[in-house]
């Protein structure tokens, strides 16, 4: 028997999920919680096999609750079940340790099969969620600048010349040029203005 804890702030949703899951001969809902904090406490008390976790709830969201449950309840697996599928929500949940991410439009059979798969140690993802993760992996990593490169570029953005930047930072003008060339290379730009605008677009300034 796979023991399941439901964590969702909508009683109607929990009632519907309980009805679907308890109808399966090998699944049993052992508890319900209406907030992240309550879910963490109930997971520690009941020690379920699977936690079905909503993301956006009062008193502790689903991501923080997932992290806390996995840190305190050995062996439990947390699967997100939500209506939200933004890139940020998906990545935060997976990074927190969720073993799966399903949407609430899943059919009863899909949900039951997903719970069984999660209990076997498998990762379960809705097709749209899997596509999002693949797209994220394929995207190149955003550029990063060293502390000194960022400092030089901020002064460029302030309108200082290379000579003025050198005096401000107590480094040679040639060193300033070297830092800027590295910045241009990292940002794939050819001049100071493009470097500043590109860095701002990536949140580096």
Tab-separated table of C-alpha atoms in Angstrom:
chain	number	residue	atom	x	y	z
A	1	UNK	CA	0.000	0.000	0.000
A	2	UNK	CA	1.351	3.420	-1.007
A	3	UNK	CA	0.641	5.994	1.701
A	4	UNK	CA	-0.069	9.527	0.427
A	5	UNK	CA	-0.210	12.957	2.055
A	6	UNK	CA	-2.145	15.747	0.307
A	7	UNK	CA	-0.939	19.338	0.752
A	8	UNK	CA	-3.227	21.901	-0.891
A	9	UNK	CA	-4.961	24.991	0.451
A	10	UNK	CA	-8.275	24.248	-1.303
A	11	UNK	CA	-10.505	21.788	0.618
A	12	UNK	CA	-12.510	20.973	-2.515
A	13	UNK	CA	-9.328	19.951	-4.338
A	14	UNK	CA	-8.175	17.779	-1.435
A	15	UNK	CA	-11.592	16.123	-1.253
A	16	UNK	CA	-11.524	15.325	-4.971
A	17	UNK	CA	-7.985	13.970	-4.827
A	18	UNK	CA	-8.793	11.796	-1.823
A	19	UNK	CA	-11.774	10.325	-3.634
A	20	UNK	CA	-9.733	9.514	-6.744
A	21	UNK	CA	-6.773	8.025	-4.907
A	22	UNK	CA	-8.656	6.066	-2.254
A	23	UNK	CA	-10.602	4.376	-5.062
A	24	UNK	CA	-7.370	2.628	-6.095
A	25	UNK	CA	-6.715	-0.659	-4.242
A	26	UNK	CA	-3.006	0.037	-3.681
A	27	UNK	CA	-3.227	3.734	-2.729
A	28	UNK	CA	-4.295	5.286	0.568
A	29	UNK	CA	-4.485	8.943	1.607
A	30	UNK	CA	-3.228	9.123	5.207
A	31	UNK	CA	-3.532	12.859	5.773
A	32	UNK	CA	-4.421	16.289	4.411
A	33	UNK	CA	-2.853	19.687	5.055
A	34	UNK	CA	-3.984	23.124	3.938
A	35	UNK	CA	-0.670	24.966	4.115
A	36	UNK	CA	3.029	24.397	3.664
A	37	UNK	CA	3.766	24.553	7.390
A	38	UNK	CA	0.967	22.122	8.202
A	39	UNK	CA	2.227	19.810	5.464
A	40	UNK	CA	5.720	19.732	6.954
A	41	UNK	CA	4.338	18.887	10.417
A	42	UNK	CA	1.985	16.206	9.104
A	43	UNK	CA	4.694	14.620	6.950
A	44	UNK	CA	6.885	14.256	10.052
A	45	UNK	CA	4.005	12.707	11.985
A	46	UNK	CA	2.602	10.360	9.333
A	47	UNK	CA	5.785	9.446	7.403
A	48	UNK	CA	3.984	8.958	4.062
A	49	UNK	CA	5.559	7.407	0.995
A	50	UNK	CA	4.414	10.222	-1.325
A	51	UNK	CA	3.474	13.848	-0.719
A	52	UNK	CA	1.319	15.527	-3.371
A	53	UNK	CA	2.276	19.183	-3.004
A	54	UNK	CA	0.601	22.317	-4.332
A	55	UNK	CA	2.950	25.244	-4.951
A	56	UNK	CA	1.246	28.469	-3.934
A	57	UNK	CA	-0.239	28.318	-0.467
A	58	UNK	CA	-0.369	30.462	2.662
A	59	UNK	CA	1.943	29.812	5.610
A	60	UNK	CA	4.833	28.333	3.677
A	61	UNK	CA	4.755	27.801	-0.075
A	62	UNK	CA	5.159	24.427	-1.746
A	63	UNK	CA	8.818	24.880	-2.637
A	64	UNK	CA	9.964	25.682	0.886
A	65	UNK	CA	7.718	22.941	2.280
A	66	UNK	CA	9.265	20.453	-0.159
A	67	UNK	CA	12.777	21.373	0.965
A	68	UNK	CA	11.854	21.065	4.648
A	69	UNK	CA	10.060	17.739	4.248
A	70	UNK	CA	12.939	16.177	2.311
A	71	UNK	CA	15.397	17.428	4.926
A	72	UNK	CA	13.469	15.970	7.872
A	73	UNK	CA	11.546	12.917	6.641
A	74	UNK	CA	13.866	10.259	5.200
A	75	UNK	CA	12.573	8.170	2.324
A	76	UNK	CA	9.602	10.365	1.422
A	77	UNK	CA	9.149	11.549	-2.163
A	78	UNK	CA	7.445	14.830	-2.981
A	79	UNK	CA	5.536	15.286	-6.218
A	80	UNK	CA	4.206	18.700	-7.202
A	81	UNK	CA	0.570	18.826	-8.310
A	82	UNK	CA	-0.417	22.325	-9.332
A	83	UNK	CA	-2.085	24.536	-11.913
A	84	UNK	CA	1.089	26.586	-12.416
A	85	UNK	CA	3.643	25.735	-15.104
A	86	UNK	CA	5.835	28.809	-15.449
A	87	UNK	CA	9.549	28.185	-16.022
A	88	UNK	CA	10.344	29.710	-12.623
A	89	UNK	CA	7.859	27.512	-10.743
A	90	UNK	CA	9.071	24.347	-12.435
A	91	UNK	CA	12.765	25.030	-11.880
A	92	UNK	CA	12.284	26.052	-8.251
A	93	UNK	CA	10.331	22.870	-7.508
A	94	UNK	CA	12.830	20.552	-9.201
A	95	UNK	CA	15.766	22.307	-7.544
A	96	UNK	CA	14.027	21.882	-4.178
A	97	UNK	CA	14.067	18.117	-4.740
A	98	UNK	CA	10.604	17.312	-6.082
A	99	UNK	CA	10.561	13.948	-7.852
A	100	UNK	CA	7.829	14.991	-10.228
A	101	UNK	CA	5.681	17.825	-11.503
A	102	UNK	CA	2.115	17.225	-12.645
A	103	UNK	CA	-0.682	19.601	-13.558
A	104	UNK	CA	-4.136	19.407	-12.016
A	105	UNK	CA	-5.723	18.676	-15.378
A	106	UNK	CA	-4.241	15.153	-15.225
A	107	UNK	CA	-6.816	12.367	-15.429
A	108	UNK	CA	-7.439	10.098	-12.417
A	109	UNK	CA	-5.623	7.245	-14.178
A	110	UNK	CA	-2.645	9.481	-15.002
A	111	UNK	CA	-2.445	10.693	-11.416
A	112	UNK	CA	-2.618	7.176	-9.950
A	113	UNK	CA	0.038	5.902	-12.360
A	114	UNK	CA	2.246	8.894	-11.543
A	115	UNK	CA	2.012	8.183	-7.815
A	116	UNK	CA	2.967	4.556	-8.400
A	117	UNK	CA	5.899	5.583	-10.594
A	118	UNK	CA	7.106	8.079	-7.981
A	119	UNK	CA	6.892	5.381	-5.318
A	120	UNK	CA	9.121	3.177	-7.495
A	121	UNK	CA	11.718	5.933	-7.526
A	122	UNK	CA	10.971	7.281	-10.978
A	123	UNK	CA	10.758	10.925	-12.020
A	124	UNK	CA	7.322	11.938	-13.273
A	125	UNK	CA	6.804	15.019	-15.428
A	126	UNK	CA	3.804	16.336	-17.329
A	127	UNK	CA	4.687	16.566	-21.060
A	128	UNK	CA	4.620	20.380	-21.072
A	129	UNK	CA	6.862	20.449	-17.999
A	130	UNK	CA	9.344	18.053	-19.609
A	131	UNK	CA	9.463	20.312	-22.671
A	132	UNK	CA	10.195	23.322	-20.473
A	133	UNK	CA	13.072	21.552	-18.746
A	134	UNK	CA	14.563	20.425	-22.072
A	135	UNK	CA	14.381	23.977	-23.366
A	136	UNK	CA	16.073	25.294	-20.230
A	137	UNK	CA	18.899	22.765	-20.525
A	138	UNK	CA	19.488	23.654	-24.172
A	139	UNK	CA	19.683	27.378	-23.503
A	140	UNK	CA	23.241	28.676	-23.144
A	141	UNK	CA	24.201	29.767	-19.659
A	142	UNK	CA	23.996	33.525	-19.125
A	143	UNK	CA	27.365	35.311	-19.156
A	144	UNK	CA	29.112	36.072	-15.887
A	145	UNK	CA	31.617	38.802	-15.108
A	146	UNK	CA	34.303	38.881	-12.453
A	147	UNK	CA	34.006	41.439	-9.662
A	148	UNK	CA	36.680	43.622	-11.287
A	149	UNK	CA	35.092	43.360	-14.745
A	150	UNK	CA	31.742	44.392	-13.276
A	151	UNK	CA	33.394	47.296	-11.483
A	152	UNK	CA	35.061	48.530	-14.671
A	153	UNK	CA	31.844	48.195	-16.657
A	154	UNK	CA	29.842	50.108	-14.042
A	155	UNK	CA	32.317	52.973	-14.359
A	156	UNK	CA	32.033	52.812	-18.145
A	157	UNK	CA	28.260	53.078	-17.729
A	158	UNK	CA	28.853	56.168	-15.580
A	159	UNK	CA	30.609	57.819	-18.511
A	160	UNK	CA	34.232	57.561	-17.364
A	161	UNK	CA	37.077	57.148	-19.849
A	162	UNK	CA	39.611	54.341	-19.567
A	163	UNK	CA	42.135	56.760	-18.063
A	164	UNK	CA	39.618	57.992	-15.487
A	165	UNK	CA	38.652	54.418	-14.597
A	166	UNK	CA	42.326	53.549	-14.121
A	167	UNK	CA	42.789	56.451	-11.720
A	168	UNK	CA	39.613	55.580	-9.819
A	169	UNK	CA	40.634	51.926	-9.384
A	170	UNK	CA	44.390	52.563	-9.041
A	171	UNK	CA	45.228	50.387	-12.044
A	172	UNK	CA	46.965	51.114	-15.343
A	173	UNK	CA	44.917	52.255	-18.320
A	174	UNK	CA	46.200	49.206	-20.215
A	175	UNK	CA	44.744	46.982	-17.487
A	176	UNK	CA	41.386	48.711	-17.882
A	177	UNK	CA	41.503	47.955	-21.611
A	178	UNK	CA	42.320	44.313	-20.874
A	179	UNK	CA	39.299	44.022	-18.563
A	180	UNK	CA	37.066	45.617	-21.173
A	181	UNK	CA	38.290	43.285	-23.899
A	182	UNK	CA	37.413	40.330	-21.689
A	183	UNK	CA	33.981	41.843	-21.065
A	184	UNK	CA	33.432	42.340	-24.805
A	185	UNK	CA	34.370	38.714	-25.424
A	186	UNK	CA	32.091	37.360	-22.695
A	187	UNK	CA	29.139	39.466	-23.827
A	188	UNK	CA	29.868	38.956	-27.524
A	189	UNK	CA	29.898	42.689	-28.279
A	190	UNK	CA	32.316	45.032	-30.043
A	191	UNK	CA	32.082	48.339	-28.182
A	192	UNK	CA	31.498	49.985	-24.809
A	193	UNK	CA	27.892	51.014	-25.425
A	194	UNK	CA	26.857	47.540	-26.513
A	195	UNK	CA	28.656	46.074	-23.502
A	196	UNK	CA	26.689	48.249	-21.104
A	197	UNK	CA	23.301	47.617	-22.731
A	198	UNK	CA	23.922	43.865	-22.994
A	199	UNK	CA	25.072	43.657	-19.371
A	200	UNK	CA	21.927	45.515	-18.271
A	201	UNK	CA	19.746	43.140	-20.285
A	202	UNK	CA	21.322	40.161	-18.503
A	203	UNK	CA	20.989	41.790	-15.098
A	204	UNK	CA	24.747	42.165	-14.669
A	205	UNK	CA	24.535	45.901	-13.989
